[in-house]
PDB file of C-alpha atoms in Angstrom:
ATOM      1  CA  MET A   1      53.385  10.540 -12.193  1.00 97.00           C
ATOM      2  CA  LYS A   2      49.832  10.339 -13.379  1.00 97.00           C
ATOM      3  CA  ALA A   3      48.184   7.632 -15.312  1.00 98.00           C
ATOM      4  CA  VAL A   4      44.779   7.191 -16.947  1.00 98.00           C
ATOM      5  CA  ILE A   5      43.991   3.572 -17.250  1.00 98.00           C
ATOM      6  CA  GLN A   6      41.232   2.555 -19.750  1.00 98.00           C
ATOM      7  CA  ARG A   7      39.906  -1.071 -20.074  1.00 98.00           C
ATOM      8  CA  VAL A   8      39.530  -1.516 -23.878  1.00 98.00           C
ATOM      9  CA  SER A   9      38.082  -4.130 -26.135  1.00 98.00           C
ATOM     10  CA  GLN A  10      40.386  -2.600 -28.807  1.00 98.00           C
ATOM     11  CA  SER A  11      42.770   0.273 -29.225  1.00 98.00           C
ATOM     12  CA  SER A  12      45.381   1.643 -31.588  1.00 98.00           C
ATOM     13  CA  VAL A  13      47.788   4.491 -32.081  1.00 98.00           C
ATOM     14  CA  THR A  14      48.322   6.054 -35.498  1.00 98.00           C
ATOM     15  CA  ILE A  15      51.181   8.417 -36.487  1.00 98.00           C
ATOM     16  CA  ASN A  16      51.284   9.978 -39.961  1.00 97.00           C
ATOM     17  CA  ASN A  17      48.515   7.695 -41.130  1.00 97.00           C
ATOM     18  CA  GLU A  18      50.463   4.573 -40.061  1.00 98.00           C
ATOM     19  CA  ILE A  19      49.256   2.287 -37.213  1.00 98.00           C
ATOM     20  CA  VAL A  20      52.211   1.911 -34.785  1.00 98.00           C
ATOM     21  CA  ALA A  21      50.322   0.078 -32.056  1.00 98.00           C
ATOM     22  CA  GLN A  22      47.184  -1.993 -32.015  1.00 98.00           C
ATOM     23  CA  ILE A  23      45.591  -4.337 -29.375  1.00 98.00           C
ATOM     24  CA  GLN A  24      42.479  -6.129 -28.627  1.00 97.00           C
ATOM     25  CA  GLN A  25      41.257  -6.839 -25.040  1.00 97.00           C
ATOM     26  CA  GLY A  26      43.468  -5.093 -22.567  1.00 98.00           C
ATOM     27  CA  LEU A  27      44.513  -1.637 -21.290  1.00 98.00           C
ATOM     28  CA  LEU A  28      45.330   1.703 -22.767  1.00 98.00           C
ATOM     29  CA  VAL A  29      47.512   3.605 -20.380  1.00 98.00           C
ATOM     30  CA  LEU A  30      48.152   7.246 -20.798  1.00 98.00           C
ATOM     31  CA  VAL A  31      51.166   8.421 -18.647  1.00 98.00           C
ATOM     32  CA  GLY A  32      52.101  11.933 -17.660  1.00 97.00           C
ATOM     33  CA  ILE A  33      55.500  12.639 -16.013  1.00 97.00           C
ATOM     34  CA  GLU A  34      56.625  15.519 -13.848  1.00 96.00           C
ATOM     35  CA  ASP A  35      60.084  16.521 -12.612  1.00 94.00           C
ATOM     36  CA  ALA A  36      59.486  15.147  -9.079  1.00 94.00           C
ATOM     37  CA  ASP A  37      58.821  11.598 -10.479  1.00 96.00           C
ATOM     38  CA  ASN A  38      61.497   8.916  -9.909  1.00 96.00           C
ATOM     39  CA  GLN A  39      62.049   5.111 -10.030  1.00 97.00           C
ATOM     40  CA  GLU A  40      59.951   4.547  -6.882  1.00 97.00           C
ATOM     41  CA  ASP A  41      57.013   6.162  -8.558  1.00 97.00           C
ATOM     42  CA  ILE A  42      57.446   3.884 -11.650  1.00 98.00           C
ATOM     43  CA  ASN A  43      57.806   0.784  -9.566  1.00 97.00           C
ATOM     44  CA  TRP A  44      54.599   1.434  -7.529  1.00 98.00           C
ATOM     45  CA  LEU A  45      52.542   2.598 -10.431  1.00 98.00           C
ATOM     46  CA  THR A  46      53.517  -0.341 -12.758  1.00 98.00           C
ATOM     47  CA  SER A  47      52.709  -2.815 -10.066  1.00 97.00           C
ATOM     48  CA  LYS A  48      49.468  -1.094  -9.312  1.00 97.00           C
ATOM     49  CA  ILE A  49      48.473  -1.204 -12.994  1.00 98.00           C
ATOM     50  CA  ALA A  50      49.570  -4.656 -13.726  1.00 97.00           C
ATOM     51  CA  ASN A  51      47.560  -6.068 -10.790  1.00 97.00           C
ATOM     52  CA  LEU A  52      44.458  -3.836 -11.002  1.00 98.00           C
ATOM     53  CA  ARG A  53      41.380  -6.255 -10.820  1.00 98.00           C
ATOM     54  CA  ILE A  54      39.235  -4.602 -13.359  1.00 98.00           C
ATOM     55  CA  PHE A  55      38.439  -7.528 -15.766  1.00 98.00           C
ATOM     56  CA  ALA A  56      35.373  -9.746 -15.207  1.00 96.00           C
ATOM     57  CA  ASP A  57      35.729 -13.265 -13.774  1.00 96.00           C
ATOM     58  CA  GLU A  58      33.440 -16.162 -14.569  1.00 96.00           C
ATOM     59  CA  ASN A  59      30.696 -14.521 -12.432  1.00 97.00           C
ATOM     60  CA  GLU A  60      30.985 -11.226 -14.286  1.00 94.00           C
ATOM     61  CA  VAL A  61      32.597  -9.556 -11.237  1.00 96.00           C
ATOM     62  CA  MET A  62      35.629  -7.262 -11.766  1.00 97.00           C
ATOM     63  CA  ASN A  63      38.047  -9.621  -9.993  1.00 97.00           C
ATOM     64  CA  MET A  64      40.808 -10.297 -12.576  1.00 98.00           C
ATOM     65  CA  SER A  65      43.889  -8.314 -13.580  1.00 98.00           C
ATOM     66  CA  LEU A  66      45.488  -7.763 -17.011  1.00 98.00           C
ATOM     67  CA  LYS A  67      47.946 -10.507 -15.950  1.00 96.00           C
ATOM     68  CA  ASP A  68      45.173 -12.973 -15.087  1.00 96.00           C
ATOM     69  CA  ILE A  69      43.513 -12.599 -18.493  1.00 97.00           C
ATOM     70  CA  ASP A  70      46.798 -12.414 -20.439  1.00 96.00           C
ATOM     71  CA  GLY A  71      45.626  -9.176 -21.981  1.00 97.00           C
ATOM     72  CA  GLU A  72      47.436  -6.620 -24.030  1.00 98.00           C
ATOM     73  CA  MET A  73      48.632  -3.097 -23.307  1.00 98.00           C
ATOM     74  CA  ILE A  74      49.409   0.170 -25.113  1.00 98.00           C
ATOM     75  CA  VAL A  75      51.306   2.786 -23.210  1.00 98.00           C
ATOM     76  CA  VAL A  76      51.228   6.485 -24.477  1.00 98.00           C
ATOM     77  CA  SER A  77      52.977   9.388 -22.967  1.00 96.00           C
ATOM     78  CA  GLN A  78      50.741  12.344 -22.384  1.00 93.00           C
ATOM     79  CA  PHE A  79      52.090  15.469 -20.897  1.00 93.00           C
ATOM     80  CA  THR A  80      48.656  17.182 -20.893  1.00 91.00           C
ATOM     81  CA  LEU A  81      47.685  15.097 -17.837  1.00 94.00           C
ATOM     82  CA  HIS A  82      49.623  17.633 -15.826  1.00 91.00           C
ATOM     83  CA  ALA A  83      47.624  20.533 -17.220  1.00 91.00           C
ATOM     84  CA  LEU A  84      46.936  23.243 -14.631  1.00 91.00           C
ATOM     85  CA  THR A  85      43.542  24.880 -15.236  1.00 92.00           C
ATOM     86  CA  LYS A  86      42.827  26.957 -12.082  1.00 90.00           C
ATOM     87  CA  LYS A  87      43.620  30.273 -13.728  1.00 90.00           C
ATOM     88  CA  GLY A  88      42.134  31.369 -16.998  1.00 90.00           C
ATOM     89  CA  ASN A  89      41.117  29.180 -19.856  1.00 94.00           C
ATOM     90  CA  ARG A  90      44.376  28.197 -21.381  1.00 93.00           C
ATOM     91  CA  PRO A  91      45.936  25.195 -19.560  1.00 93.00           C
ATOM     92  CA  SER A  92      49.408  25.585 -18.297  1.00 91.00           C
ATOM     93  CA  TYR A  93      51.764  22.572 -18.697  1.00 92.00           C
ATOM     94  CA  ILE A  94      54.551  23.999 -16.443  1.00 89.00           C
ATOM     95  CA  LYS A  95      54.386  20.876 -14.145  1.00 90.00           C
ATOM     96  CA  ALA A  96      54.950  18.442 -17.049  1.00 92.00           C
ATOM     97  CA  SER A  97      58.643  17.400 -17.507  1.00 93.00           C
ATOM     98  CA  LYS A  98      60.678  18.471 -20.416  1.00 94.00           C
ATOM     99  CA  PRO A  99      61.792  15.673 -22.782  1.00 94.00           C
ATOM    100  CA  GLU A 100      65.251  15.345 -21.312  1.00 96.00           C
ATOM    101  CA  ILE A 101      63.741  14.288 -18.030  1.00 95.00           C
ATOM    102  CA  ALA A 102      60.599  12.701 -19.224  1.00 96.00           C
ATOM    103  CA  ILE A 103      61.860  10.407 -21.973  1.00 96.00           C
ATOM    104  CA  PRO A 104      64.200   8.350 -19.646  1.00 97.00           C
ATOM    105  CA  LEU A 105      61.374   8.069 -17.088  1.00 97.00           C
ATOM    106  CA  TYR A 106      58.828   7.012 -19.804  1.00 97.00           C
ATOM    107  CA  GLU A 107      61.189   4.435 -21.209  1.00 97.00           C
ATOM    108  CA  SER A 108      61.918   3.080 -17.663  1.00 98.00           C
ATOM    109  CA  PHE A 109      58.079   2.974 -17.063  1.00 98.00           C
ATOM    110  CA  VAL A 110      57.622   0.857 -20.251  1.00 98.00           C
ATOM    111  CA  GLN A 111      60.472  -1.528 -19.278  1.00 98.00           C
ATOM    112  CA  GLN A 112      59.114  -1.944 -15.764  1.00 98.00           C
ATOM    113  CA  ILE A 113      55.542  -2.590 -16.883  1.00 98.00           C
ATOM    114  CA  GLU A 114      56.895  -5.167 -19.284  1.00 98.00           C
ATOM    115  CA  ILE A 115      58.706  -6.901 -16.290  1.00 97.00           C
ATOM    116  CA  GLU A 116      55.478  -6.772 -14.263  1.00 97.00           C
ATOM    117  CA  LEU A 117      53.458  -8.296 -17.031  1.00 97.00           C
ATOM    118  CA  GLY A 118      56.129 -10.722 -18.287  1.00 97.00           C
ATOM    119  CA  LYS A 119      55.527  -9.654 -21.803  1.00 97.00           C
ATOM    120  CA  LYS A 120      56.188  -6.778 -24.293  1.00 98.00           C
ATOM    121  CA  VAL A 121      53.771  -3.866 -24.423  1.00 98.00           C
ATOM    122  CA  GLN A 122      53.047  -1.672 -27.372  1.00 98.00           C
ATOM    123  CA  THR A 123      53.684   2.101 -27.294  1.00 98.00           C
ATOM    124  CA  GLY A 124      53.074   5.334 -29.013  1.00 95.00           C
ATOM    125  CA  GLN A 125      55.986   7.558 -29.916  1.00 95.00           C
ATOM    126  CA  PHE A 126      57.106  10.137 -27.324  1.00 91.00           C
ATOM    127  CA  GLY A 127      56.385  13.712 -28.519  1.00 90.00           C
ATOM    128  CA  ALA A 128      54.659  12.646 -31.734  1.00 93.00           C
ATOM    129  CA  ASP A 129      51.220  13.913 -32.947  1.00 96.00           C
ATOM    130  CA  MET A 130      49.380  10.670 -32.234  1.00 97.00           C
ATOM    131  CA  LYS A 131      45.824   9.722 -33.125  1.00 98.00           C
ATOM    132  CA  VAL A 132      44.721   7.303 -30.359  1.00 98.00           C
ATOM    133  CA  SER A 133      41.610   5.194 -31.008  1.00 98.00           C
ATOM    134  CA  LEU A 134      39.888   3.060 -28.449  1.00 98.00           C
ATOM    135  CA  VAL A 135      36.662   1.220 -27.560  1.00 98.00           C
ATOM    136  CA  ASN A 136      36.379   1.674 -23.823  1.00 97.00           C
ATOM    137  CA  ASP A 137      35.013  -1.535 -22.464  1.00 97.00           C
ATOM    138  CA  GLY A 138      32.521  -0.827 -19.699  1.00 95.00           C
ATOM    139  CA  PRO A 139      33.362   1.998 -19.647  1.00 96.00           C
ATOM    140  CA  VAL A 140      36.137   1.536 -17.178  1.00 97.00           C
ATOM    141  CA  THR A 141      38.481   4.423 -16.665  1.00 98.00           C
ATOM    142  CA  ILE A 142      40.762   4.875 -13.654  1.00 98.00           C
ATOM    143  CA  ILE A 143      43.079   7.761 -12.829  1.00 97.00           C
ATOM    144  CA  ILE A 144      46.043   7.112 -10.606  1.00 97.00           C
ATOM    145  CA  ASP A 145      48.474   9.806  -9.256  1.00 96.00           C
ATOM    146  CA  THR A 146      51.651   8.602  -7.564  1.00 96.00           C
ATOM    147  CA  LYS A 147      51.581  11.686  -5.374  1.00 93.00           C
ATOM    148  CA  ASN A 148      48.233  10.561  -3.900  1.00 91.00           C
ATOM    149  CA  LYS A 149      48.759   6.897  -2.889  1.00 82.00           C
ATOM    150  CA  GLU A 150      46.068   6.923  -0.238  1.00 71.00           C
TER     151      GLU A 150
END
């Protein structure tokens, strides 16, 4: 499971010209799922994201988590995070899970991050053509792969 975590001052997801998710200060999390992913990956990743200390404290030091600042979150599924680009110029998405595997894992990820944060998170729509807008605050962008926990 791969995640791209972006600290944002605002973000939104639009589908068919309708805003389906919108937040102010918080995190936009793009999640890519592969067949080898399981509940252990979800538990580890959601805990890591919820507790990442990437928000400024009173001394302007990145020392606070999303939980500490009571920030908001949008989670968006993104199979392209598993693009293979080694050969040729057209990415291969063979490592990305098919919907029958990915959807239950994505839904479990959303449920677990809500438990970690103690609040609802907003989401895009799995498989939809989404327009994702954000103002990256910092910029702060972090990539985490559960297959590389070092």
